[in-house]
Amino acid sequence: MLAATTTNESLAQLSDLLIYSSMAVYTLAFFAHIAEWVFGSRSKVGRTAAALTQQASGAPAAAVTVQVKKGGGTAVLDKPKVVTRSSAGSRDVPDGPGAAGGTVKGDLYGRIAVSLTVLAFAIEAAGVVSRALSVQRAPWGNMYEFSTTFSTVAVGAYLGFLVAKKNVRWIGLPLVTTVLLDLGMAVTWLKTPSDQLVPALDSYWLWIHVSTAIFCGAVFYLGAVATLLYLFRDSYENKLATGGNPGSFARSVLERLPAAASLDKFAYRVNAAVFPLWTFTIIAGAIWAGDAWGRYWGWDAKEVWSFITWVGYAAYLHARATAGWKGRKAAYIALIAFACFLFNYYGVNIFVSSKHSYAGV
């Protein structure tokens, strides 16, 4: 018995060490992503403006050229124009060249950032597994465990898109920044010694309900980042299309992002794909509540805000299918829905007294 206790304590200490180590590596990835954006090309900021000008004049859009700077010389490469089409009447704008901006140095730092993110993900995942082994249960019994698992899954989803050859490296910087904030809050304010579950949580439904909730939240996060960037990029394209002159910072950063239509499409697809799973999460939670408390639905704060989040994303999907509500109006609804998810995650668990609350941990 003493040996088992000692082993569990050692695993808990190892978990803490791995989480702190992952934070250190994520920090390096953060600086590498910063370097990617800084060293990305700032000279070819007129690509989007040229495309919009050609579109406004009715001239055919030319191929996008990307400069690759190397060894003091400049090689100009022809890059096929990437055009996305959404609803009728929307702009046909080429996707930006990415954070690296078509430069060798920027691309190098981007690849380093992704490699460091992969390493940090592996270390953090090992920390989550060590925590699970130390308590011999699913590592989701309190907010500290939930937060470390959530950030791990969010990074895993991002890396999954990269493995699938999707153009999502633009998510890297905001993702790593958010993960560092999440882990910083976890180790500073939410840290709780490993312990056994309260009786209501000691169920196989913990694996089903909480795992799907974590995955849904991670994908909703990626959709929210894409939606927020869509709003910025759409404003940038609107200003260019109406003859405006965006500032140098906007030109340097926003012109390297995918087109507004691409960002909008990505956000819609990930939100629509995970919405049925969020529906299942709520149903699974109701079944678990019936087993644990003898009632399937009691309008507890967590139940109410989970339903509000569901309504928010349902409204977003409905808005996307309704004439006049596509684009920015639908994007605002998506961000409100994600804000409801965040309040359900932090506000209800920490500040609201309910059967689901982790207040005091």
mmCIF file of C-alpha atoms in Angstrom:
data_model
loop_
_atom_site.group_PDB
_atom_site.id
_atom_site.type_symbol
_atom_site.label_atom_id
_atom_site.label_comp_id
_atom_site.label_asym_id
_atom_site.label_seq_id
_atom_site.Cartn_x
_atom_site.Cartn_y
_atom_site.Cartn_z
ATOM 1 C CA MET A 1 0.000 0.000 0.000
ATOM 2 C CA LEU A 2 2.820 2.386 0.916
ATOM 3 C CA ALA A 3 4.674 1.502 -2.287
ATOM 4 C CA ALA A 4 1.575 2.232 -4.365
ATOM 5 C CA THR A 5 1.126 5.584 -2.636
ATOM 6 C CA THR A 6 4.745 6.471 -3.265
ATOM 7 C CA THR A 7 4.415 5.507 -6.921
ATOM 8 C CA ASN A 8 1.300 7.651 -7.321
ATOM 9 C CA GLU A 9 3.032 10.621 -5.714
ATOM 10 C CA SER A 10 6.018 10.170 -8.022
ATOM 11 C CA LEU A 11 3.721 10.071 -11.058
ATOM 12 C CA ALA A 12 1.950 13.222 -9.855
ATOM 13 C CA GLN A 13 5.298 15.003 -9.491
ATOM 14 C CA LEU A 14 6.338 13.777 -12.931
ATOM 15 C CA SER A 15 3.077 15.121 -14.353
ATOM 16 C CA ASP A 16 3.749 18.552 -12.855
ATOM 17 C CA LEU A 17 7.290 18.549 -14.244
ATOM 18 C CA LEU A 18 6.058 17.613 -17.708
ATOM 19 C CA ILE A 19 3.390 20.328 -17.709
ATOM 20 C CA TYR A 20 5.953 22.978 -16.746
ATOM 21 C CA SER A 21 8.365 21.614 -19.353
ATOM 22 C CA SER A 22 5.686 21.822 -22.043
ATOM 23 C CA MET A 23 5.091 25.457 -21.099
ATOM 24 C CA ALA A 24 8.779 26.164 -21.651
ATOM 25 C CA VAL A 25 8.694 24.554 -25.095
ATOM 26 C CA TYR A 26 5.438 26.311 -25.993
ATOM 27 C CA THR A 27 7.183 29.584 -25.101
ATOM 28 C CA LEU A 28 9.957 28.787 -27.578
ATOM 29 C CA ALA A 29 7.309 27.964 -30.192
ATOM 30 C CA PHE A 30 5.645 31.316 -29.461
ATOM 31 C CA PHE A 31 8.860 33.217 -30.180
ATOM 32 C CA ALA A 32 9.467 31.139 -33.323
ATOM 33 C CA HIS A 33 5.994 32.051 -34.592
ATOM 34 C CA ILE A 34 6.720 35.709 -33.833
ATOM 35 C CA ALA A 35 9.919 35.406 -35.875
ATOM 36 C CA GLU A 36 7.943 33.797 -38.710
ATOM 37 C CA TRP A 37 5.634 36.805 -38.916
ATOM 38 C CA VAL A 38 8.440 39.338 -38.458
ATOM 39 C CA PHE A 39 10.677 37.862 -41.149
ATOM 40 C CA GLY A 40 7.765 37.180 -43.499
ATOM 41 C CA SER A 41 7.745 39.328 -46.615
ATOM 42 C CA ARG A 42 6.520 42.883 -46.142
ATOM 43 C CA SER A 43 7.396 44.061 -49.624
ATOM 44 C CA LYS A 44 4.636 42.325 -51.603
ATOM 45 C CA VAL A 45 1.697 43.842 -49.758
ATOM 46 C CA GLY A 46 -0.146 44.764 -52.930
ATOM 47 C CA ARG A 47 -1.199 41.264 -54.004
ATOM 48 C CA THR A 48 -4.679 41.466 -52.519
ATOM 49 C CA ALA A 49 -5.082 45.094 -53.571
ATOM 50 C CA ALA A 50 -4.126 44.224 -57.142
ATOM 51 C CA ALA A 51 -6.570 41.317 -57.215
ATOM 52 C CA LEU A 52 -9.390 43.503 -55.926
ATOM 53 C CA THR A 53 -8.525 46.290 -58.367
ATOM 54 C CA GLN A 54 -8.593 43.833 -61.283
ATOM 55 C CA GLN A 55 -11.904 42.459 -60.091
ATOM 56 C CA ALA A 56 -13.422 45.937 -59.814
ATOM 57 C CA SER A 57 -12.286 46.842 -63.327
ATOM 58 C CA GLY A 58 -13.458 43.546 -64.791
ATOM 59 C CA ALA A 59 -9.944 42.534 -65.845
ATOM 60 C CA PRO A 60 -8.936 38.891 -65.392
ATOM 61 C CA ALA A 61 -6.988 38.213 -62.238
ATOM 62 C CA ALA A 62 -3.330 37.456 -62.816
ATOM 63 C CA ALA A 63 -1.363 34.725 -61.201
ATOM 64 C CA VAL A 64 -0.001 35.524 -57.773
ATOM 65 C CA THR A 65 3.753 35.932 -57.645
ATOM 66 C CA VAL A 66 5.689 35.050 -54.551
ATOM 67 C CA GLN A 67 9.167 36.373 -53.911
ATOM 68 C CA VAL A 68 11.665 34.035 -52.344
ATOM 69 C CA LYS A 69 14.601 35.960 -50.972
ATOM 70 C CA LYS A 70 17.786 33.983 -50.720
ATOM 71 C CA GLY A 71 21.420 34.899 -50.341
ATOM 72 C CA GLY A 72 20.944 38.551 -51.279
ATOM 73 C CA GLY A 73 19.280 37.663 -54.585
ATOM 74 C CA THR A 74 15.620 37.501 -55.413
ATOM 75 C CA ALA A 75 13.953 34.681 -57.301
ATOM 76 C CA VAL A 76 10.401 35.328 -58.509
ATOM 77 C CA LEU A 77 8.227 32.242 -58.636
ATOM 78 C CA ASP A 78 4.806 31.951 -60.248
ATOM 79 C CA LYS A 79 2.249 30.635 -57.813
ATOM 80 C CA PRO A 80 -1.183 29.524 -59.024
ATOM 81 C CA LYS A 81 -3.912 31.855 -57.818
ATOM 82 C CA VAL A 82 -5.978 30.339 -55.022
ATOM 83 C CA VAL A 83 -9.544 31.584 -55.241
ATOM 84 C CA THR A 84 -12.397 30.677 -52.954
ATOM 85 C CA ARG A 85 -16.046 31.251 -53.708
ATOM 86 C CA SER A 86 -18.790 31.497 -51.120
ATOM 87 C CA SER A 87 -22.192 33.092 -51.525
ATOM 88 C CA ALA A 88 -23.372 34.942 -54.613
ATOM 89 C CA GLY A 89 -22.002 38.442 -54.864
ATOM 90 C CA SER A 90 -18.981 37.814 -52.660
ATOM 91 C CA ARG A 91 -15.467 38.804 -53.660
ATOM 92 C CA ASP A 92 -13.102 36.404 -55.412
ATOM 93 C CA VAL A 93 -9.823 37.135 -53.648
ATOM 94 C CA PRO A 94 -6.628 35.064 -53.640
ATOM 95 C CA ASP A 95 -5.468 33.583 -50.362
ATOM 96 C CA GLY A 96 -2.487 35.305 -48.784
ATOM 97 C CA PRO A 97 0.931 33.632 -48.857
ATOM 98 C CA GLY A 98 0.850 32.740 -45.158
ATOM 99 C CA ALA A 99 2.736 34.045 -42.151
ATOM 100 C CA ALA A 100 6.095 33.301 -43.803
ATOM 101 C CA GLY A 101 5.130 35.605 -46.660
ATOM 102 C CA GLY A 102 6.953 33.514 -49.240
ATOM 103 C CA THR A 103 10.400 34.130 -47.724
ATOM 104 C CA VAL A 104 12.873 31.382 -46.968
ATOM 105 C CA LYS A 105 13.726 32.779 -43.536
ATOM 106 C CA GLY A 106 10.096 33.215 -42.547
ATOM 107 C CA ASP A 107 9.275 29.681 -43.664
ATOM 108 C CA LEU A 108 12.256 28.334 -41.700
ATOM 109 C CA TYR A 109 11.042 29.929 -38.467
ATOM 110 C CA GLY A 110 7.529 28.693 -39.196
ATOM 111 C CA ARG A 111 8.746 25.130 -39.533
ATOM 112 C CA ILE A 112 10.745 25.482 -36.326
ATOM 113 C CA ALA A 113 7.623 26.778 -34.575
ATOM 114 C CA VAL A 114 5.560 23.813 -35.746
ATOM 115 C CA SER A 115 8.298 21.369 -34.685
ATOM 116 C CA LEU A 116 8.456 22.941 -31.235
ATOM 117 C CA THR A 117 4.661 22.812 -31.006
ATOM 118 C CA VAL A 118 4.747 19.089 -31.790
ATOM 119 C CA LEU A 119 7.377 18.553 -29.077
ATOM 120 C CA ALA A 120 5.426 20.604 -26.526
ATOM 121 C CA PHE A 121 2.239 18.701 -27.408
ATOM 122 C CA ALA A 122 3.972 15.362 -26.812
ATOM 123 C CA ILE A 123 5.359 16.531 -23.450
ATOM 124 C CA GLU A 124 2.019 17.956 -22.320
ATOM 125 C CA ALA A 125 0.171 14.802 -23.404
ATOM 126 C CA ALA A 126 2.652 12.738 -21.379
ATOM 127 C CA GLY A 127 1.917 15.013 -18.407
ATOM 128 C CA VAL A 128 -1.830 14.419 -18.760
ATOM 129 C CA VAL A 129 -1.290 10.655 -18.984
ATOM 130 C CA SER A 130 1.000 10.731 -15.918
ATOM 131 C CA ARG A 131 -1.698 12.591 -13.997
ATOM 132 C CA ALA A 132 -4.228 9.932 -14.996
ATOM 133 C CA LEU A 133 -1.901 7.134 -13.871
ATOM 134 C CA SER A 134 -1.230 8.854 -10.551
ATOM 135 C CA VAL A 135 -4.942 8.852 -9.658
ATOM 136 C CA GLN A 136 -5.891 5.747 -11.707
ATOM 137 C CA ARG A 137 -8.843 7.449 -13.369
ATOM 138 C CA ALA A 138 -9.699 9.845 -16.176
ATOM 139 C CA PRO A 139 -7.725 13.082 -15.574
ATOM 140 C CA TRP A 140 -10.802 15.327 -15.605
ATOM 141 C CA GLY A 141 -11.847 15.510 -11.973
ATOM 142 C CA ASN A 142 -11.149 19.219 -11.464
ATOM 143 C CA MET A 143 -10.499 22.408 -13.408
ATOM 144 C CA TYR A 144 -6.708 21.978 -13.387
ATOM 145 C CA GLU A 145 -6.964 18.575 -15.036
ATOM 146 C CA PHE A 146 -9.665 19.760 -17.420
ATOM 147 C CA SER A 147 -7.596 22.767 -18.507
ATOM 148 C CA THR A 148 -4.409 20.803 -19.187
ATOM 149 C CA THR A 149 -6.355 18.227 -21.184
ATOM 150 C CA PHE A 150 -8.276 20.917 -23.076
ATOM 151 C CA SER A 151 -5.121 22.665 -24.278
ATOM 152 C CA THR A 152 -3.597 19.316 -25.259
ATOM 153 C CA VAL A 153 -6.617 18.403 -27.374
ATOM 154 C CA ALA A 154 -6.746 21.876 -28.969
ATOM 155 C CA VAL A 155 -3.123 21.581 -30.075
ATOM 156 C CA GLY A 156 -3.733 18.003 -31.209
ATOM 157 C CA ALA A 157 -6.658 19.136 -33.384
ATOM 158 C CA TYR A 158 -4.486 21.858 -34.939
ATOM 159 C CA LEU A 159 -1.678 19.399 -35.660
ATOM 160 C CA GLY A 160 -4.240 17.010 -37.127
ATOM 161 C CA PHE A 161 -5.234 19.662 -39.667
ATOM 162 C CA LEU A 162 -1.575 20.182 -40.531
ATOM 163 C CA VAL A 163 -1.061 16.440 -41.035
ATOM 164 C CA ALA A 164 -4.104 16.479 -43.323
ATOM 165 C CA LYS A 165 -2.301 19.136 -45.437
ATOM 166 C CA LYS A 166 -4.777 21.892 -44.562
ATOM 167 C CA ASN A 167 -3.643 25.508 -44.801
ATOM 168 C CA VAL A 168 -3.967 26.339 -41.101
ATOM 169 C CA ARG A 169 -0.488 27.412 -40.024
ATOM 170 C CA TRP A 170 -1.930 30.886 -39.496
ATOM 171 C CA ILE A 171 -3.626 29.473 -36.372
ATOM 172 C CA GLY A 172 -0.248 28.654 -34.814
ATOM 173 C CA LEU A 173 0.523 31.979 -33.117
ATOM 174 C CA PRO A 174 -2.924 32.611 -31.554
ATOM 175 C CA LEU A 175 -3.156 28.940 -30.556
ATOM 176 C CA VAL A 176 0.207 28.813 -28.782
ATOM 177 C CA THR A 177 -0.562 32.137 -27.088
ATOM 178 C CA THR A 178 -3.890 30.824 -25.821
ATOM 179 C CA VAL A 179 -2.346 27.556 -24.637
ATOM 180 C CA LEU A 180 0.264 29.442 -22.617
ATOM 181 C CA LEU A 181 -2.462 31.568 -21.014
ATOM 182 C CA ASP A 182 -4.559 28.470 -20.282
ATOM 183 C CA LEU A 183 -1.665 26.572 -18.710
ATOM 184 C CA GLY A 184 -0.532 29.664 -16.812
ATOM 185 C CA MET A 185 -3.981 29.985 -15.240
ATOM 186 C CA ALA A 186 -4.042 26.251 -14.544
ATOM 187 C CA VAL A 187 -0.732 26.107 -12.656
ATOM 188 C CA THR A 188 -1.240 29.469 -10.915
ATOM 189 C CA TRP A 189 -4.873 29.515 -9.804
ATOM 190 C CA LEU A 190 -6.422 26.126 -10.582
ATOM 191 C CA LYS A 191 -3.682 23.779 -9.350
ATOM 192 C CA THR A 192 -5.191 21.013 -7.208
ATOM 193 C CA PRO A 193 -3.426 17.990 -5.688
ATOM 194 C CA SER A 194 -4.356 14.731 -7.396
ATOM 195 C CA ASP A 195 -7.161 12.975 -5.563
ATOM 196 C CA GLN A 196 -10.034 10.576 -6.138
ATOM 197 C CA LEU A 197 -13.333 11.627 -7.645
ATOM 198 C CA VAL A 198 -16.381 12.680 -5.705
ATOM 199 C CA PRO A 199 -19.038 9.915 -5.864
ATOM 200 C CA ALA A 200 -21.190 11.704 -8.470
ATOM 201 C CA LEU A 201 -18.260 11.836 -10.914
ATOM 202 C CA ASP A 202 -17.097 8.255 -10.367
ATOM 203 C CA SER A 203 -18.776 6.776 -13.429
ATOM 204 C CA TYR A 204 -17.908 5.469 -16.879
ATOM 205 C CA TRP A 205 -19.963 8.386 -18.185
ATOM 206 C CA LEU A 206 -17.014 10.604 -17.211
ATOM 207 C CA TRP A 207 -15.054 9.112 -20.106
ATOM 208 C CA ILE A 208 -17.935 9.593 -22.539
ATOM 209 C CA HIS A 209 -19.421 12.946 -21.552
ATOM 210 C CA VAL A 210 -16.306 14.898 -20.539
ATOM 211 C CA SER A 211 -14.096 13.623 -23.354
ATOM 212 C CA THR A 212 -16.619 14.757 -25.981
ATOM 213 C CA ALA A 213 -17.069 18.100 -24.214
ATOM 214 C CA ILE A 214 -13.307 18.693 -24.273
ATOM 215 C CA PHE A 215 -13.031 17.773 -27.946
ATOM 216 C CA CYS A 216 -15.986 19.980 -28.893
ATOM 217 C CA GLY A 217 -14.518 22.909 -26.986
ATOM 218 C CA ALA A 218 -11.141 22.490 -28.685
ATOM 219 C CA VAL A 219 -12.681 22.503 -32.172
ATOM 220 C CA PHE A 220 -15.044 25.360 -31.298
ATOM 221 C CA TYR A 221 -11.929 27.295 -30.263
ATOM 222 C CA LEU A 222 -10.313 26.776 -33.670
ATOM 223 C CA GLY A 223 -13.542 27.915 -35.311
ATOM 224 C CA ALA A 224 -13.644 31.021 -33.097
ATOM 225 C CA VAL A 225 -10.074 31.977 -34.058
ATOM 226 C CA ALA A 226 -10.938 31.600 -37.740
ATOM 227 C CA THR A 227 -14.127 33.648 -37.260
ATOM 228 C CA LEU A 228 -12.305 36.479 -35.487
ATOM 229 C CA LEU A 229 -9.602 36.622 -38.161
ATOM 230 C CA TYR A 230 -12.323 36.529 -40.817
ATOM 231 C CA LEU A 231 -13.814 39.725 -39.426
ATOM 232 C CA PHE A 232 -10.447 41.497 -39.567
ATOM 233 C CA ARG A 233 -9.618 40.193 -43.025
ATOM 234 C CA ASP A 234 -13.090 41.025 -44.356
ATOM 235 C CA SER A 235 -12.757 44.628 -43.131
ATOM 236 C CA TYR A 236 -9.336 44.809 -44.796
ATOM 237 C CA GLU A 237 -10.705 43.547 -48.112
ATOM 238 C CA ASN A 238 -13.664 45.924 -47.897
ATOM 239 C CA LYS A 239 -11.347 48.874 -47.379
ATOM 240 C CA LEU A 240 -9.205 47.882 -50.356
ATOM 241 C CA ALA A 241 -12.255 47.291 -52.556
ATOM 242 C CA THR A 242 -13.644 50.752 -51.780
ATOM 243 C CA GLY A 243 -10.350 52.521 -52.454
ATOM 244 C CA GLY A 244 -9.278 52.842 -48.846
ATOM 245 C CA ASN A 245 -5.696 52.791 -47.656
ATOM 246 C CA PRO A 246 -5.099 50.356 -44.755
ATOM 247 C CA GLY A 247 -2.219 51.086 -42.419
ATOM 248 C CA SER A 248 1.178 49.472 -42.855
ATOM 249 C CA PHE A 249 0.584 47.043 -39.980
ATOM 250 C CA ALA A 250 -2.709 45.869 -41.474
ATOM 251 C CA ARG A 251 -1.095 45.440 -44.879
ATOM 252 C CA SER A 252 1.830 43.524 -43.429
ATOM 253 C CA VAL A 253 -0.256 41.139 -41.326
ATOM 254 C CA LEU A 254 -3.721 40.806 -42.832
ATOM 255 C CA GLU A 255 -2.618 40.464 -46.444
ATOM 256 C CA ARG A 256 -0.780 37.252 -45.534
ATOM 257 C CA LEU A 257 -3.885 35.576 -44.122
ATOM 258 C CA PRO A 258 -6.201 33.405 -46.233
ATOM 259 C CA ALA A 259 -8.972 35.289 -48.001
ATOM 260 C CA ALA A 260 -12.000 36.230 -45.936
ATOM 261 C CA ALA A 261 -14.049 33.645 -47.847
ATOM 262 C CA SER A 262 -11.512 30.923 -46.949
ATOM 263 C CA LEU A 263 -11.539 31.829 -43.256
ATOM 264 C CA ASP A 264 -15.338 31.982 -43.254
ATOM 265 C CA LYS A 265 -15.568 28.587 -44.946
ATOM 266 C CA PHE A 266 -13.115 26.977 -42.502
ATOM 267 C CA ALA A 267 -14.969 28.336 -39.466
ATOM 268 C CA TYR A 268 -18.310 27.170 -40.816
ATOM 269 C CA ARG A 269 -17.073 23.692 -41.634
ATOM 270 C CA VAL A 270 -15.473 22.998 -38.251
ATOM 271 C CA ASN A 271 -18.430 24.414 -36.302
ATOM 272 C CA ALA A 272 -20.940 22.489 -38.400
ATOM 273 C CA ALA A 273 -18.908 19.278 -38.114
ATOM 274 C CA VAL A 274 -18.654 19.368 -34.314
ATOM 275 C CA PHE A 275 -22.182 20.641 -33.577
ATOM 276 C CA PRO A 276 -23.774 17.149 -33.666
ATOM 277 C CA LEU A 277 -21.128 15.969 -31.199
ATOM 278 C CA TRP A 278 -21.972 18.867 -28.884
ATOM 279 C CA THR A 279 -25.599 17.776 -29.090
ATOM 280 C CA PHE A 280 -24.507 14.274 -28.078
ATOM 281 C CA THR A 281 -22.472 15.763 -25.208
ATOM 282 C CA ILE A 282 -25.575 17.385 -23.739
ATOM 283 C CA ILE A 283 -27.616 14.203 -24.158
ATOM 284 C CA ALA A 284 -24.858 12.115 -22.547
ATOM 285 C CA GLY A 285 -24.699 14.572 -19.655
ATOM 286 C CA ALA A 286 -28.441 14.269 -19.129
ATOM 287 C CA ILE A 287 -28.216 10.477 -19.037
ATOM 288 C CA TRP A 288 -25.330 10.685 -16.564
ATOM 289 C CA ALA A 289 -27.342 13.116 -14.412
ATOM 290 C CA GLY A 290 -30.181 10.591 -14.362
ATOM 291 C CA ASP A 291 -27.802 7.905 -13.065
ATOM 292 C CA ALA A 292 -26.063 10.186 -10.538
ATOM 293 C CA TRP A 293 -28.879 12.388 -9.226
ATOM 294 C CA GLY A 294 -32.064 10.632 -10.255
ATOM 295 C CA ARG A 295 -33.170 13.295 -12.751
ATOM 296 C CA TYR A 296 -32.170 13.907 -16.341
ATOM 297 C CA TRP A 297 -32.542 17.686 -16.354
ATOM 298 C CA GLY A 298 -32.789 20.056 -13.416
ATOM 299 C CA TRP A 299 -31.921 23.445 -14.926
ATOM 300 C CA ASP A 300 -28.642 23.486 -13.073
ATOM 301 C CA ALA A 301 -26.339 26.363 -14.126
ATOM 302 C CA LYS A 302 -24.077 24.066 -16.166
ATOM 303 C CA GLU A 303 -27.064 22.485 -17.888
ATOM 304 C CA VAL A 304 -28.579 25.884 -18.672
ATOM 305 C CA TRP A 305 -25.367 27.314 -20.160
ATOM 306 C CA SER A 306 -24.661 24.146 -22.111
ATOM 307 C CA PHE A 307 -28.107 24.516 -23.657
ATOM 308 C CA ILE A 308 -27.537 28.241 -24.298
ATOM 309 C CA THR A 309 -24.295 27.357 -26.081
ATOM 310 C CA TRP A 310 -26.170 24.777 -28.156
ATOM 311 C CA VAL A 311 -28.806 27.366 -29.072
ATOM 312 C CA GLY A 312 -26.051 29.827 -30.023
ATOM 313 C CA TYR A 313 -24.372 27.450 -32.454
ATOM 314 C CA ALA A 314 -27.743 26.283 -33.789
ATOM 315 C CA ALA A 315 -28.596 29.939 -34.472
ATOM 316 C CA TYR A 316 -25.254 30.375 -36.233
ATOM 317 C CA LEU A 317 -25.834 27.374 -38.501
ATOM 318 C CA HIS A 318 -29.371 28.579 -39.210
ATOM 319 C CA ALA A 319 -28.075 32.065 -40.004
ATOM 320 C CA ARG A 320 -25.620 30.613 -42.495
ATOM 321 C CA ALA A 321 -28.556 29.080 -44.353
ATOM 322 C CA THR A 322 -30.670 32.246 -44.221
ATOM 323 C CA ALA A 323 -30.451 34.930 -46.902
ATOM 324 C CA GLY A 324 -29.115 38.189 -45.503
ATOM 325 C CA TRP A 325 -27.490 36.635 -42.451
ATOM 326 C CA LYS A 326 -24.375 35.141 -43.980
ATOM 327 C CA GLY A 327 -20.974 36.681 -43.530
ATOM 328 C CA ARG A 328 -20.354 39.126 -40.691
ATOM 329 C CA LYS A 329 -23.768 38.791 -39.021
ATOM 330 C CA ALA A 330 -23.383 35.029 -38.764
ATOM 331 C CA ALA A 331 -19.794 35.481 -37.555
ATOM 332 C CA TYR A 332 -20.974 37.661 -34.659
ATOM 333 C CA ILE A 333 -23.424 34.933 -33.636
ATOM 334 C CA ALA A 334 -20.614 32.335 -33.725
ATOM 335 C CA LEU A 335 -18.437 34.481 -31.444
ATOM 336 C CA ILE A 336 -21.330 34.995 -29.014
ATOM 337 C CA ALA A 337 -21.886 31.224 -28.958
ATOM 338 C CA PHE A 338 -18.200 30.622 -28.185
ATOM 339 C CA ALA A 339 -18.332 33.283 -25.451
ATOM 340 C CA CYS A 340 -21.202 31.281 -23.910
ATOM 341 C CA PHE A 341 -19.013 28.179 -24.050
ATOM 342 C CA LEU A 342 -16.190 30.027 -22.265
ATOM 343 C CA PHE A 343 -18.524 31.238 -19.529
ATOM 344 C CA ASN A 344 -19.847 27.707 -19.175
ATOM 345 C CA TYR A 345 -16.246 26.527 -18.855
ATOM 346 C CA TYR A 346 -14.801 29.108 -16.470
ATOM 347 C CA GLY A 347 -17.664 31.127 -15.034
ATOM 348 C CA VAL A 348 -19.999 28.304 -14.048
ATOM 349 C CA ASN A 349 -17.241 25.974 -12.862
ATOM 350 C CA ILE A 350 -15.477 28.544 -10.691
ATOM 351 C CA PHE A 351 -17.866 31.314 -9.714
ATOM 352 C CA VAL A 352 -21.344 29.762 -9.768
ATOM 353 C CA SER A 353 -22.502 27.412 -7.034
ATOM 354 C CA SER A 354 -24.060 24.364 -8.681
ATOM 355 C CA LYS A 355 -23.816 20.595 -8.814
ATOM 356 C CA HIS A 356 -21.231 20.975 -11.588
ATOM 357 C CA SER A 357 -19.180 23.744 -10.028
ATOM 358 C CA TYR A 358 -15.526 23.356 -9.056
ATOM 359 C CA ALA A 359 -15.585 26.478 -6.871
ATOM 360 C CA GLY A 360 -12.805 26.384 -4.316
ATOM 361 C CA VAL A 361 -10.343 24.245 -6.311
#
